[in-house]
Amino acid sequence: MTNREAAPQELHPLAELDRTVHAPARLMVMTYLYVVESAEFISLMRLTGLTWGNLSTHLSKLEEAGYVNISKEFRGKKPHTVIELTRDGRSAFRGYKSQMQQVLNDLPD
């Protein structure tokens, strides 16, 4: 076996990262939500610089994974959407953070 061929049990730690969290836009969203209780859709849009449609798509993927809870209501005639990390989302983020720290710590100086 050459250096380029890795046995399945020897996968690089980066290959084991949660791809749902690892996508840059979703990582931005989850990072922000991790430090706050909840966030309004418009606030997330402004903080991340994502378009309405792009943010909506990424939130749908996070919701499908069970990582966020999306609450929609109307305030008067205006829609109001609030997003929060679920218990599974917080756990997934902590796991991702731990794996990334390990990968970075294993790099030579």
mmCIF file with all atom_site columns, C-alpha atoms in Angstrom:
data_model
loop_
_atom_site.group_PDB
_atom_site.id
_atom_site.type_symbol
_atom_site.label_atom_id
_atom_site.label_alt_id
_atom_site.label_comp_id
_atom_site.label_asym_id
_atom_site.label_entity_id
_atom_site.label_seq_id
_atom_site.pdbx_PDB_ins_code
_atom_site.Cartn_x
_atom_site.Cartn_y
_atom_site.Cartn_z
_atom_site.occupancy
_atom_site.B_iso_or_equiv
_atom_site.pdbx_formal_charge
_atom_site.auth_seq_id
_atom_site.auth_comp_id
_atom_site.auth_asym_id
_atom_site.auth_atom_id
_atom_site.pdbx_PDB_model_num
ATOM 1   C CA . MET A 1 1   ? 0.000   0.000  0.000  1.00 0.00 ? 1   MET A CA 1
ATOM 2   C CA . THR A 1 2   ? 1.362   3.450  -0.912 1.00 0.00 ? 2   THR A CA 1
ATOM 3   C CA . ASN A 1 3   ? 1.313   6.505  1.318  1.00 0.00 ? 3   ASN A CA 1
ATOM 4   C CA . ARG A 1 4   ? -1.634  7.835  -0.663 1.00 0.00 ? 4   ARG A CA 1
ATOM 5   C CA . GLU A 1 5   ? -3.740  4.760  0.054  1.00 0.00 ? 5   GLU A CA 1
ATOM 6   C CA . ALA A 1 6   ? -5.114  4.659  3.569  1.00 0.00 ? 6   ALA A CA 1
ATOM 7   C CA . ALA A 1 7   ? -6.779  1.652  5.082  1.00 0.00 ? 7   ALA A CA 1
ATOM 8   C CA . PRO A 1 8   ? -10.420 2.403  6.007  1.00 0.00 ? 8   PRO A CA 1
ATOM 9   C CA . GLN A 1 9   ? -9.620  2.401  9.722  1.00 0.00 ? 9   GLN A CA 1
ATOM 10  C CA . GLU A 1 10  ? -6.869  4.974  9.078  1.00 0.00 ? 10  GLU A CA 1
ATOM 11  C CA . LEU A 1 11  ? -9.022  7.743  7.640  1.00 0.00 ? 11  LEU A CA 1
ATOM 12  C CA . HIS A 1 12  ? -7.767  11.237 8.227  1.00 0.00 ? 12  HIS A CA 1
ATOM 13  C CA . PRO A 1 13  ? -9.598  12.851 11.182 1.00 0.00 ? 13  PRO A CA 1
ATOM 14  C CA . LEU A 1 14  ? -10.943 15.555 8.848  1.00 0.00 ? 14  LEU A CA 1
ATOM 15  C CA . ALA A 1 15  ? -12.816 12.860 6.913  1.00 0.00 ? 15  ALA A CA 1
ATOM 16  C CA . GLU A 1 16  ? -14.812 12.084 10.055 1.00 0.00 ? 16  GLU A CA 1
ATOM 17  C CA . LEU A 1 17  ? -16.122 15.636 10.568 1.00 0.00 ? 17  LEU A CA 1
ATOM 18  C CA . ASP A 1 18  ? -19.871 16.163 10.531 1.00 0.00 ? 18  ASP A CA 1
ATOM 19  C CA . ARG A 1 19  ? -20.396 17.552 7.023  1.00 0.00 ? 19  ARG A CA 1
ATOM 20  C CA . THR A 1 20  ? -23.693 19.117 8.036  1.00 0.00 ? 20  THR A CA 1
ATOM 21  C CA . VAL A 1 21  ? -21.818 21.347 10.479 1.00 0.00 ? 21  VAL A CA 1
ATOM 22  C CA . HIS A 1 22  ? -18.622 21.682 8.421  1.00 0.00 ? 22  HIS A CA 1
ATOM 23  C CA . ALA A 1 23  ? -20.173 23.563 5.465  1.00 0.00 ? 23  ALA A CA 1
ATOM 24  C CA . PRO A 1 24  ? -18.970 27.174 5.880  1.00 0.00 ? 24  PRO A CA 1
ATOM 25  C CA . ALA A 1 25  ? -22.404 28.827 5.884  1.00 0.00 ? 25  ALA A CA 1
ATOM 26  C CA . ARG A 1 26  ? -23.871 26.309 8.319  1.00 0.00 ? 26  ARG A CA 1
ATOM 27  C CA . LEU A 1 27  ? -20.792 26.569 10.518 1.00 0.00 ? 27  LEU A CA 1
ATOM 28  C CA . MET A 1 28  ? -21.282 30.351 10.705 1.00 0.00 ? 28  MET A CA 1
ATOM 29  C CA . VAL A 1 29  ? -24.927 29.896 11.684 1.00 0.00 ? 29  VAL A CA 1
ATOM 30  C CA . MET A 1 30  ? -24.216 27.210 14.270 1.00 0.00 ? 30  MET A CA 1
ATOM 31  C CA . THR A 1 31  ? -21.301 29.142 15.767 1.00 0.00 ? 31  THR A CA 1
ATOM 32  C CA . TYR A 1 32  ? -23.501 32.157 16.351 1.00 0.00 ? 32  TYR A CA 1
ATOM 33  C CA . LEU A 1 33  ? -26.430 30.120 17.659 1.00 0.00 ? 33  LEU A CA 1
ATOM 34  C CA . TYR A 1 34  ? -24.106 28.253 20.017 1.00 0.00 ? 34  TYR A CA 1
ATOM 35  C CA . VAL A 1 35  ? -23.384 31.414 22.009 1.00 0.00 ? 35  VAL A CA 1
ATOM 36  C CA . VAL A 1 36  ? -26.917 32.826 22.098 1.00 0.00 ? 36  VAL A CA 1
ATOM 37  C CA . GLU A 1 37  ? -30.215 31.357 23.209 1.00 0.00 ? 37  GLU A CA 1
ATOM 38  C CA . SER A 1 38  ? -31.914 32.110 19.895 1.00 0.00 ? 38  SER A CA 1
ATOM 39  C CA . ALA A 1 39  ? -31.669 34.459 16.928 1.00 0.00 ? 39  ALA A CA 1
ATOM 40  C CA . GLU A 1 40  ? -34.082 36.066 14.515 1.00 0.00 ? 40  GLU A CA 1
ATOM 41  C CA . PHE A 1 41  ? -33.800 35.104 10.856 1.00 0.00 ? 41  PHE A CA 1
ATOM 42  C CA . ILE A 1 42  ? -33.032 38.707 9.836  1.00 0.00 ? 42  ILE A CA 1
ATOM 43  C CA . SER A 1 43  ? -30.233 38.940 12.417 1.00 0.00 ? 43  SER A CA 1
ATOM 44  C CA . LEU A 1 44  ? -28.645 35.739 11.134 1.00 0.00 ? 44  LEU A CA 1
ATOM 45  C CA . MET A 1 45  ? -28.927 37.022 7.597  1.00 0.00 ? 45  MET A CA 1
ATOM 46  C CA . ARG A 1 46  ? -27.108 40.240 8.508  1.00 0.00 ? 46  ARG A CA 1
ATOM 47  C CA . LEU A 1 47  ? -24.445 38.526 10.636 1.00 0.00 ? 47  LEU A CA 1
ATOM 48  C CA . THR A 1 48  ? -23.600 35.873 8.061  1.00 0.00 ? 48  THR A CA 1
ATOM 49  C CA . GLY A 1 49  ? -23.989 37.968 4.919  1.00 0.00 ? 49  GLY A CA 1
ATOM 50  C CA . LEU A 1 50  ? -26.084 35.189 3.380  1.00 0.00 ? 50  LEU A CA 1
ATOM 51  C CA . THR A 1 51  ? -29.036 35.946 1.130  1.00 0.00 ? 51  THR A CA 1
ATOM 52  C CA . TRP A 1 52  ? -32.556 35.114 2.267  1.00 0.00 ? 52  TRP A CA 1
ATOM 53  C CA . GLY A 1 53  ? -32.718 32.070 -0.009 1.00 0.00 ? 53  GLY A CA 1
ATOM 54  C CA . ASN A 1 54  ? -29.246 30.804 0.848  1.00 0.00 ? 54  ASN A CA 1
ATOM 55  C CA . LEU A 1 55  ? -29.800 31.112 4.600  1.00 0.00 ? 55  LEU A CA 1
ATOM 56  C CA . SER A 1 56  ? -33.197 29.465 4.267  1.00 0.00 ? 56  SER A CA 1
ATOM 57  C CA . THR A 1 57  ? -31.656 26.512 2.402  1.00 0.00 ? 57  THR A CA 1
ATOM 58  C CA . HIS A 1 58  ? -28.924 26.021 5.008  1.00 0.00 ? 58  HIS A CA 1
ATOM 59  C CA . LEU A 1 59  ? -31.395 26.312 7.878  1.00 0.00 ? 59  LEU A CA 1
ATOM 60  C CA . SER A 1 60  ? -33.574 23.662 6.223  1.00 0.00 ? 60  SER A CA 1
ATOM 61  C CA . LYS A 1 61  ? -30.592 21.287 6.139  1.00 0.00 ? 61  LYS A CA 1
ATOM 62  C CA . LEU A 1 62  ? -29.825 21.997 9.789  1.00 0.00 ? 62  LEU A CA 1
ATOM 63  C CA . GLU A 1 63  ? -33.482 21.466 10.674 1.00 0.00 ? 63  GLU A CA 1
ATOM 64  C CA . GLU A 1 64  ? -33.587 18.154 8.759  1.00 0.00 ? 64  GLU A CA 1
ATOM 65  C CA . ALA A 1 65  ? -30.542 17.011 10.747 1.00 0.00 ? 65  ALA A CA 1
ATOM 66  C CA . GLY A 1 66  ? -32.341 17.927 13.977 1.00 0.00 ? 66  GLY A CA 1
ATOM 67  C CA . TYR A 1 67  ? -29.771 20.610 14.805 1.00 0.00 ? 67  TYR A CA 1
ATOM 68  C CA . VAL A 1 68  ? -32.051 23.669 14.854 1.00 0.00 ? 68  VAL A CA 1
ATOM 69  C CA . ASN A 1 69  ? -35.597 24.469 15.776 1.00 0.00 ? 69  ASN A CA 1
ATOM 70  C CA . ILE A 1 70  ? -37.313 27.089 13.628 1.00 0.00 ? 70  ILE A CA 1
ATOM 71  C CA . SER A 1 71  ? -40.328 28.911 15.073 1.00 0.00 ? 71  SER A CA 1
ATOM 72  C CA . LYS A 1 72  ? -42.462 31.022 12.767 1.00 0.00 ? 72  LYS A CA 1
ATOM 73  C CA . GLU A 1 73  ? -45.159 33.435 13.831 1.00 0.00 ? 73  GLU A CA 1
ATOM 74  C CA . PHE A 1 74  ? -46.675 36.711 12.748 1.00 0.00 ? 74  PHE A CA 1
ATOM 75  C CA . ARG A 1 75  ? -46.259 39.965 14.611 1.00 0.00 ? 75  ARG A CA 1
ATOM 76  C CA . GLY A 1 76  ? -49.109 41.969 13.276 1.00 0.00 ? 76  GLY A CA 1
ATOM 77  C CA . LYS A 1 77  ? -48.929 41.259 9.583  1.00 0.00 ? 77  LYS A CA 1
ATOM 78  C CA . LYS A 1 78  ? -45.164 40.699 9.480  1.00 0.00 ? 78  LYS A CA 1
ATOM 79  C CA . PRO A 1 79  ? -43.583 37.251 9.642  1.00 0.00 ? 79  PRO A CA 1
ATOM 80  C CA . HIS A 1 80  ? -41.186 36.655 12.519 1.00 0.00 ? 80  HIS A CA 1
ATOM 81  C CA . THR A 1 81  ? -38.832 33.665 12.454 1.00 0.00 ? 81  THR A CA 1
ATOM 82  C CA . VAL A 1 82  ? -36.691 32.617 15.403 1.00 0.00 ? 82  VAL A CA 1
ATOM 83  C CA . ILE A 1 83  ? -34.014 29.935 15.235 1.00 0.00 ? 83  ILE A CA 1
ATOM 84  C CA . GLU A 1 84  ? -32.369 28.085 18.105 1.00 0.00 ? 84  GLU A CA 1
ATOM 85  C CA . LEU A 1 85  ? -30.004 25.149 18.407 1.00 0.00 ? 85  LEU A CA 1
ATOM 86  C CA . THR A 1 86  ? -31.555 21.945 19.661 1.00 0.00 ? 86  THR A CA 1
ATOM 87  C CA . ARG A 1 87  ? -29.883 19.739 22.255 1.00 0.00 ? 87  ARG A CA 1
ATOM 88  C CA . ASP A 1 88  ? -28.612 17.567 19.358 1.00 0.00 ? 88  ASP A CA 1
ATOM 89  C CA . GLY A 1 89  ? -27.352 20.692 17.573 1.00 0.00 ? 89  GLY A CA 1
ATOM 90  C CA . ARG A 1 90  ? -25.385 21.810 20.626 1.00 0.00 ? 90  ARG A CA 1
ATOM 91  C CA . SER A 1 91  ? -23.950 18.327 20.991 1.00 0.00 ? 91  SER A CA 1
ATOM 92  C CA . ALA A 1 92  ? -23.017 18.166 17.294 1.00 0.00 ? 92  ALA A CA 1
ATOM 93  C CA . PHE A 1 93  ? -21.322 21.561 17.504 1.00 0.00 ? 93  PHE A CA 1
ATOM 94  C CA . ARG A 1 94  ? -19.346 20.571 20.618 1.00 0.00 ? 94  ARG A CA 1
ATOM 95  C CA . GLY A 1 95  ? -18.260 17.355 18.878 1.00 0.00 ? 95  GLY A CA 1
ATOM 96  C CA . TYR A 1 96  ? -17.230 19.259 15.751 1.00 0.00 ? 96  TYR A CA 1
ATOM 97  C CA . LYS A 1 97  ? -15.306 21.802 17.817 1.00 0.00 ? 97  LYS A CA 1
ATOM 98  C CA . SER A 1 98  ? -13.516 19.051 19.718 1.00 0.00 ? 98  SER A CA 1
ATOM 99  C CA . GLN A 1 99  ? -12.573 17.200 16.517 1.00 0.00 ? 99  GLN A CA 1
ATOM 100 C CA . MET A 1 100 ? -11.257 20.380 14.886 1.00 0.00 ? 100 MET A CA 1
ATOM 101 C CA . GLN A 1 101 ? -9.213  21.243 17.978 1.00 0.00 ? 101 GLN A CA 1
ATOM 102 C CA . GLN A 1 102 ? -7.696  17.751 17.908 1.00 0.00 ? 102 GLN A CA 1
ATOM 103 C CA . VAL A 1 103 ? -6.852  18.042 14.204 1.00 0.00 ? 103 VAL A CA 1
ATOM 104 C CA . LEU A 1 104 ? -5.187  21.409 14.790 1.00 0.00 ? 104 LEU A CA 1
ATOM 105 C CA . ASN A 1 105 ? -3.326  20.203 17.878 1.00 0.00 ? 105 ASN A CA 1
ATOM 106 C CA . ASP A 1 106 ? -1.959  17.212 15.929 1.00 0.00 ? 106 ASP A CA 1
ATOM 107 C CA . LEU A 1 107 ? -0.367  19.451 13.282 1.00 0.00 ? 107 LEU A CA 1
ATOM 108 C CA . PRO A 1 108 ? 3.395   19.841 13.548 1.00 0.00 ? 108 PRO A CA 1
ATOM 109 C CA . ASP A 1 109 ? 4.695   23.240 14.612 1.00 0.00 ? 109 ASP A CA 1
#
